[in-house]
Amino acid sequence: MTTETTSPVAKAGPRAMAWRRRRHSALRFWRQYRTRRAGLLGLAALTLFALLALTAPLTVGSDVTGVTDAPGRPLESPSGAFPLGTDRFGRDLLGLLVWGSRVSLLVGLLAAVLSVAIGALVGITAGHFRGAYATVLMRITDWFLVMPTLVLAVALATVMSRSLSTIVLAIGVTTWPTTARLVRAQTLAVESRPYIERARALGGGHGHIMLRHVLPNVMPLVLAQTTLMISSSILSEATLAFLGMGDPNVVSWGGLLQDAREAGAVSSGDWWYLVPPGIAIAVVALSFTLCGRAVESVLNPRLGVAR
């Protein structure tokens, strides 16, 4: 009478083993990421801003954006009642700064995701199919690369309605070429490997190869590019709002700068109207850049980014 012993690894199904590998990969990624001091600093700053944005309805309330029942006088300097002063309508600038983080972060994130999604789709398909299809896509990509991104975004925001979705669309459809170029180069490198030839020989179709083999190998690059694109998307949103292309019904950091310009804060010396939104935009953009560089250095150690 024999007793069969089965190891826990053998008992585990393929799905459980896959989840275990993903969990180990995530832990290994975090162990390497936390050795990047700049990346940890950026992550801490982003966590703080994210908490402020998420808790804004509880801490400042949505009534902070109202102009009819503003609690202060127009353009009050910083005081105990208003730590960052008031705007031209008498609203608390600290509350507006906290509330505006919701719009700026959301628009930056959505625009970056849209931009990277378009770039990844174009890059993977152009690297896989090649031929005339890839040539046409790359020429379109080159055209978007040489055209000024801000000019294209302003043109789209001008002909469409002034809303947050317009800003997201304007930024997303004008900033994808860099991602497309990077993803296409990575796709060409992946498809030159022997296991791709074996997959084709075993009957793997175009969709199988792109989704099961190419996409997992380019995802680290896509992730790093997304973190870097968020910072530029936030800057683009602030620029468009500063130029008057944003939604006038919502409060964002760029919208606060545009209101300060219209109120003549520069000429009158009302620094509290200009400096806090500008610092917030700069700190968030820098934090996303630090996180993106840290992620890029972890996923591609050959870059040798300083810690």
Coordinates of C-alpha atoms in Angstrom, one line a residue:
M1 CA 0.0 0.0 0.0
T2 CA 1.6 3.2 -1.1
T3 CA 1.0 6.7 0.0
E4 CA 1.2 9.4 -2.6
T5 CA 2.5 12.8 -1.4
T6 CA 1.8 15.9 -3.3
S7 CA 3.7 19.1 -2.7
P8 CA 1.7 22.3 -2.1
V9 CA 3.1 23.7 -5.4
A10 CA 1.7 20.7 -7.3
K11 CA -1.7 21.1 -5.5
A12 CA -2.0 24.7 -6.4
G13 CA -3.7 25.4 -9.7
P14 CA -2.3 27.5 -12.5
R15 CA -4.3 30.6 -11.4
A16 CA -3.0 30.4 -7.8
M17 CA 0.6 30.0 -9.1
A18 CA 0.2 33.0 -11.3
W19 CA -1.1 35.1 -8.5
R20 CA 1.8 33.9 -6.3
R21 CA 4.3 35.0 -9.0
R22 CA 2.6 38.4 -9.3
R23 CA 2.7 38.9 -5.5
H24 CA 6.4 38.0 -5.4
S25 CA 7.1 40.4 -8.3
A26 CA 5.2 43.2 -6.5
L27 CA 7.1 42.6 -3.3
R28 CA 10.4 42.5 -5.2
F29 CA 9.5 45.7 -7.0
W30 CA 8.7 47.5 -3.7
R31 CA 11.9 46.3 -2.0
Q32 CA 13.9 47.9 -4.9
Y33 CA 11.7 51.0 -5.1
R34 CA 12.1 51.9 -1.5
T35 CA 15.9 52.1 -1.9
R36 CA 15.3 55.2 -4.2
R37 CA 15.1 58.1 -1.8
A38 CA 13.9 60.5 -4.4
G39 CA 11.1 58.1 -5.4
L40 CA 10.0 57.8 -1.8
L41 CA 10.0 61.5 -1.4
G42 CA 7.8 61.9 -4.5
L43 CA 5.5 59.1 -3.3
A44 CA 5.1 60.7 0.1
A45 CA 4.2 64.1 -1.5
L46 CA 1.7 62.4 -3.9
T47 CA 0.1 60.5 -1.0
L48 CA -0.4 63.8 0.9
F49 CA -2.0 65.5 -2.1
A50 CA -4.2 62.5 -2.8
L51 CA -5.4 62.5 0.8
L52 CA -6.2 66.2 0.6
A53 CA -8.1 65.7 -2.7
L54 CA -10.1 62.7 -1.4
T55 CA -11.0 64.4 1.9
A56 CA -11.8 67.8 0.5
P57 CA -15.6 67.4 0.7
L58 CA -15.1 66.7 4.5
T59 CA -12.4 69.3 5.3
V60 CA -13.4 72.3 3.2
G61 CA -16.8 71.4 1.7
S62 CA -18.2 72.1 -1.7
D63 CA -19.6 75.5 -0.6
V64 CA -16.0 76.9 -0.6
T65 CA -16.4 77.5 -4.4
G66 CA -19.5 79.6 -4.1
V67 CA -19.2 83.3 -4.9
T68 CA -22.5 84.6 -3.5
D69 CA -21.8 83.8 0.2
A70 CA -18.1 84.3 0.4
P71 CA -16.9 84.6 4.0
G72 CA -14.3 87.3 3.5
R73 CA -13.6 90.6 1.7
P74 CA -12.0 90.5 -1.8
L75 CA -8.3 90.2 -2.0
E76 CA -7.6 90.0 1.8
S77 CA -4.0 89.3 2.7
P78 CA -3.1 86.1 4.7
S79 CA -4.4 86.2 8.3
G80 CA -5.5 83.9 11.1
A81 CA -8.9 83.6 9.6
F82 CA -7.6 83.0 6.0
P83 CA -4.1 81.5 6.1
L84 CA -3.6 82.0 2.3
G85 CA -5.8 85.1 2.0
T86 CA -8.9 85.5 -0.2
D87 CA -9.5 85.7 -3.9
R88 CA -11.2 88.5 -5.8
F89 CA -14.6 87.2 -4.7
G90 CA -13.7 86.9 -1.0
R91 CA -13.4 83.1 -1.1
D92 CA -10.8 81.3 1.1
L93 CA -7.8 80.6 -1.1
L94 CA -6.7 77.7 1.1
G95 CA -10.0 76.0 0.7
L96 CA -10.0 76.7 -3.1
L97 CA -6.4 75.3 -3.3
V98 CA -7.5 72.0 -1.5
W99 CA -10.7 71.7 -3.6
G100 CA -8.8 72.5 -6.9
S101 CA -6.5 69.5 -6.3
R102 CA -9.4 67.2 -7.1
V103 CA -9.8 68.6 -10.5
S104 CA -6.1 69.0 -11.4
L105 CA -5.1 65.5 -10.3
L106 CA -8.1 63.9 -11.9
V107 CA -7.6 65.7 -15.2
G108 CA -3.9 64.9 -15.2
L109 CA -4.5 61.2 -14.4
L110 CA -7.2 60.7 -17.0
A111 CA -5.3 62.6 -19.7
A112 CA -2.1 60.6 -19.1
V113 CA -4.0 57.3 -19.2
L114 CA -5.7 58.3 -22.5
S115 CA -2.3 59.5 -24.0
V116 CA -0.5 56.3 -22.9
A117 CA -3.3 54.1 -24.1
I118 CA -3.3 55.6 -27.6
G119 CA 0.5 55.5 -27.7
A120 CA 0.6 51.9 -26.6
L121 CA -2.0 50.8 -29.1
V122 CA -0.2 52.6 -32.0
G123 CA 3.2 51.4 -30.9
I124 CA 2.3 47.7 -30.5
T125 CA 0.3 47.5 -33.7
A126 CA 2.9 49.3 -35.7
G127 CA 5.7 47.1 -34.3
H128 CA 3.7 43.9 -35.0
F129 CA 2.2 44.4 -38.4
R130 CA 4.9 46.5 -40.0
G131 CA 4.7 47.1 -43.8
A132 CA 2.5 49.8 -45.2
Y133 CA 0.3 49.9 -42.1
A134 CA 3.3 50.7 -39.9
T135 CA 4.7 53.2 -42.3
V136 CA 1.4 55.2 -42.3
L137 CA 1.1 55.1 -38.5
M138 CA 4.7 56.3 -38.0
R139 CA 4.3 59.1 -40.5
I140 CA 1.2 60.3 -38.6
T141 CA 3.2 59.9 -35.4
D142 CA 6.0 62.0 -36.8
W143 CA 3.5 64.7 -37.8
F144 CA 2.2 64.9 -34.3
L145 CA 5.8 65.0 -33.0
V146 CA 6.8 68.0 -35.0
M147 CA 3.6 70.0 -34.3
P148 CA 3.5 72.1 -31.2
T149 CA 1.5 70.1 -28.6
L150 CA 0.2 73.2 -26.9
V151 CA -1.0 74.7 -30.1
L152 CA -2.9 71.6 -31.1
A153 CA -4.4 71.3 -27.6
V154 CA -5.5 75.0 -27.7
A155 CA -7.1 74.4 -31.1
L156 CA -9.0 71.4 -29.9
A157 CA -10.1 73.1 -26.8
T158 CA -11.3 76.1 -28.8
V159 CA -13.5 74.3 -31.3
M160 CA -15.1 72.1 -28.6
S161 CA -17.2 73.0 -25.6
R162 CA -15.4 74.2 -22.5
S163 CA -15.5 71.2 -20.1
L164 CA -13.1 68.9 -18.3
S165 CA -13.7 66.1 -20.9
T166 CA -12.6 68.5 -23.6
I167 CA -9.3 69.3 -21.6
V168 CA -8.7 65.5 -21.1
L169 CA -9.3 64.8 -24.8
A170 CA -7.2 67.8 -26.0
I171 CA -4.2 66.7 -23.9
G172 CA -4.6 62.9 -24.5
V173 CA -4.8 63.1 -28.3
T174 CA -1.8 65.4 -28.7
T175 CA 0.7 63.9 -26.3
W176 CA 0.8 60.2 -27.3
P177 CA 3.5 60.2 -30.1
T178 CA 6.5 59.8 -27.6
T179 CA 4.9 56.8 -26.0
A180 CA 4.1 55.3 -29.4
R181 CA 7.7 55.6 -30.5
L182 CA 9.0 54.0 -27.3
V183 CA 6.5 51.1 -27.3
R184 CA 7.1 50.4 -31.0
A185 CA 10.9 50.1 -30.4
Q186 CA 10.2 47.7 -27.4
T187 CA 7.7 45.7 -29.5
L188 CA 10.3 45.2 -32.3
A189 CA 12.8 44.0 -29.7
V190 CA 10.3 41.5 -28.2
E191 CA 9.1 40.1 -31.5
S192 CA 12.7 39.3 -32.5
R193 CA 13.0 36.8 -29.7
P194 CA 12.8 33.0 -30.5
Y195 CA 9.6 32.3 -28.4
I196 CA 7.6 34.6 -30.7
E197 CA 8.6 32.4 -33.7
R198 CA 7.6 29.3 -31.7
A199 CA 4.2 30.9 -30.9
R200 CA 3.7 31.6 -34.6
A201 CA 4.7 28.1 -35.6
L202 CA 2.2 26.6 -33.1
G203 CA -0.6 28.6 -34.7
G204 CA -0.7 31.7 -32.5
G205 CA -2.6 34.5 -34.2
H206 CA -1.9 38.2 -34.2
G207 CA -4.2 38.9 -31.2
H208 CA -2.6 36.0 -29.2
I209 CA 0.9 37.3 -29.8
M210 CA 0.2 40.9 -29.1
L211 CA -1.9 40.3 -26.0
R212 CA -0.2 37.3 -24.5
H213 CA 3.5 37.9 -25.4
V214 CA 4.1 41.5 -26.5
L215 CA 1.8 43.4 -24.1
P216 CA 3.2 41.9 -20.8
N217 CA 6.7 42.7 -22.0
V218 CA 6.0 46.4 -22.8
M219 CA 3.8 46.9 -19.7
P220 CA 6.8 48.0 -17.5
L221 CA 7.6 50.7 -20.1
V222 CA 4.0 51.7 -20.3
L223 CA 3.8 52.0 -16.5
A224 CA 6.9 54.2 -16.2
Q225 CA 5.7 56.3 -19.1
T226 CA 2.3 56.8 -17.4
T227 CA 3.8 58.2 -14.2
L228 CA 6.0 60.6 -16.3
M229 CA 3.0 61.7 -18.5
I230 CA 0.9 62.6 -15.5
S231 CA 3.2 65.4 -14.5
S232 CA 3.2 66.9 -18.0
S233 CA -0.6 66.4 -18.3
I234 CA -1.1 68.4 -15.0
L235 CA 1.1 71.2 -16.4
S236 CA -0.8 71.2 -19.7
E237 CA -4.1 71.4 -17.9
A238 CA -2.9 74.3 -15.8
T239 CA -1.6 76.0 -19.0
L240 CA -5.0 75.6 -20.8
A241 CA -6.9 76.8 -17.8
F242 CA -4.6 79.8 -17.4
L243 CA -5.3 80.6 -21.1
G244 CA -9.0 80.5 -20.4
M245 CA -9.7 77.2 -22.1
G246 CA -10.8 75.4 -18.9
D247 CA -14.2 74.8 -17.5
P248 CA -15.4 78.0 -15.8
N249 CA -17.7 76.1 -13.5
V250 CA -15.0 74.2 -11.7
V251 CA -12.0 75.2 -9.6
S252 CA -8.5 74.0 -10.6
W253 CA -5.0 75.2 -9.9
G254 CA -4.7 76.6 -13.4
G255 CA -8.1 78.3 -13.1
L256 CA -6.9 80.0 -9.9
L257 CA -3.9 81.4 -11.7
Q258 CA -6.1 82.6 -14.5
D259 CA -8.4 84.3 -12.0
A260 CA -5.4 85.9 -10.4
R261 CA -4.3 87.2 -13.8
E262 CA -7.7 88.7 -14.5
A263 CA -7.8 90.3 -11.0
G264 CA -4.5 92.0 -11.7
A265 CA -2.7 90.2 -8.9
V266 CA 0.7 90.6 -10.6
S267 CA 0.5 94.4 -10.9
S268 CA -1.0 94.9 -7.5
G269 CA 1.4 92.7 -5.7
D270 CA -1.2 90.2 -4.3
W271 CA 1.4 87.4 -4.1
W272 CA -0.9 85.1 -2.1
Y273 CA -3.2 84.8 -5.1
L274 CA -0.4 83.5 -7.4
V275 CA 2.3 81.7 -5.4
P276 CA 0.3 78.8 -3.7
P277 CA -1.3 77.4 -6.9
G278 CA 2.0 77.7 -8.7
I279 CA 3.9 75.9 -5.9
A280 CA 1.2 73.2 -5.8
I281 CA 1.5 72.6 -9.5
A282 CA 5.3 72.5 -9.4
V283 CA 5.4 70.2 -6.4
V284 CA 2.9 67.7 -7.8
A285 CA 4.6 67.7 -11.2
L286 CA 8.0 67.2 -9.6
S287 CA 6.7 64.4 -7.4
F288 CA 5.3 62.5 -10.3
T289 CA 8.6 62.9 -12.2
L290 CA 10.5 61.6 -9.2
C291 CA 8.2 58.6 -9.0
G292 CA 8.4 58.0 -12.7
R293 CA 12.2 58.1 -12.7
A294 CA 12.3 55.7 -9.7
V295 CA 9.9 53.3 -11.4
E296 CA 11.9 53.5 -14.6
S297 CA 15.2 52.8 -12.8
V298 CA 13.7 49.8 -11.0
L299 CA 12.2 48.2 -14.1
N300 CA 15.3 49.0 -16.2
P301 CA 18.4 48.8 -13.9
R302 CA 20.7 49.4 -16.9
L303 CA 19.7 53.1 -16.7
G304 CA 21.8 53.4 -13.6
V305 CA 19.7 56.3 -12.2
A306 CA 21.3 57.8 -9.1
R307 CA 19.6 57.0 -5.8

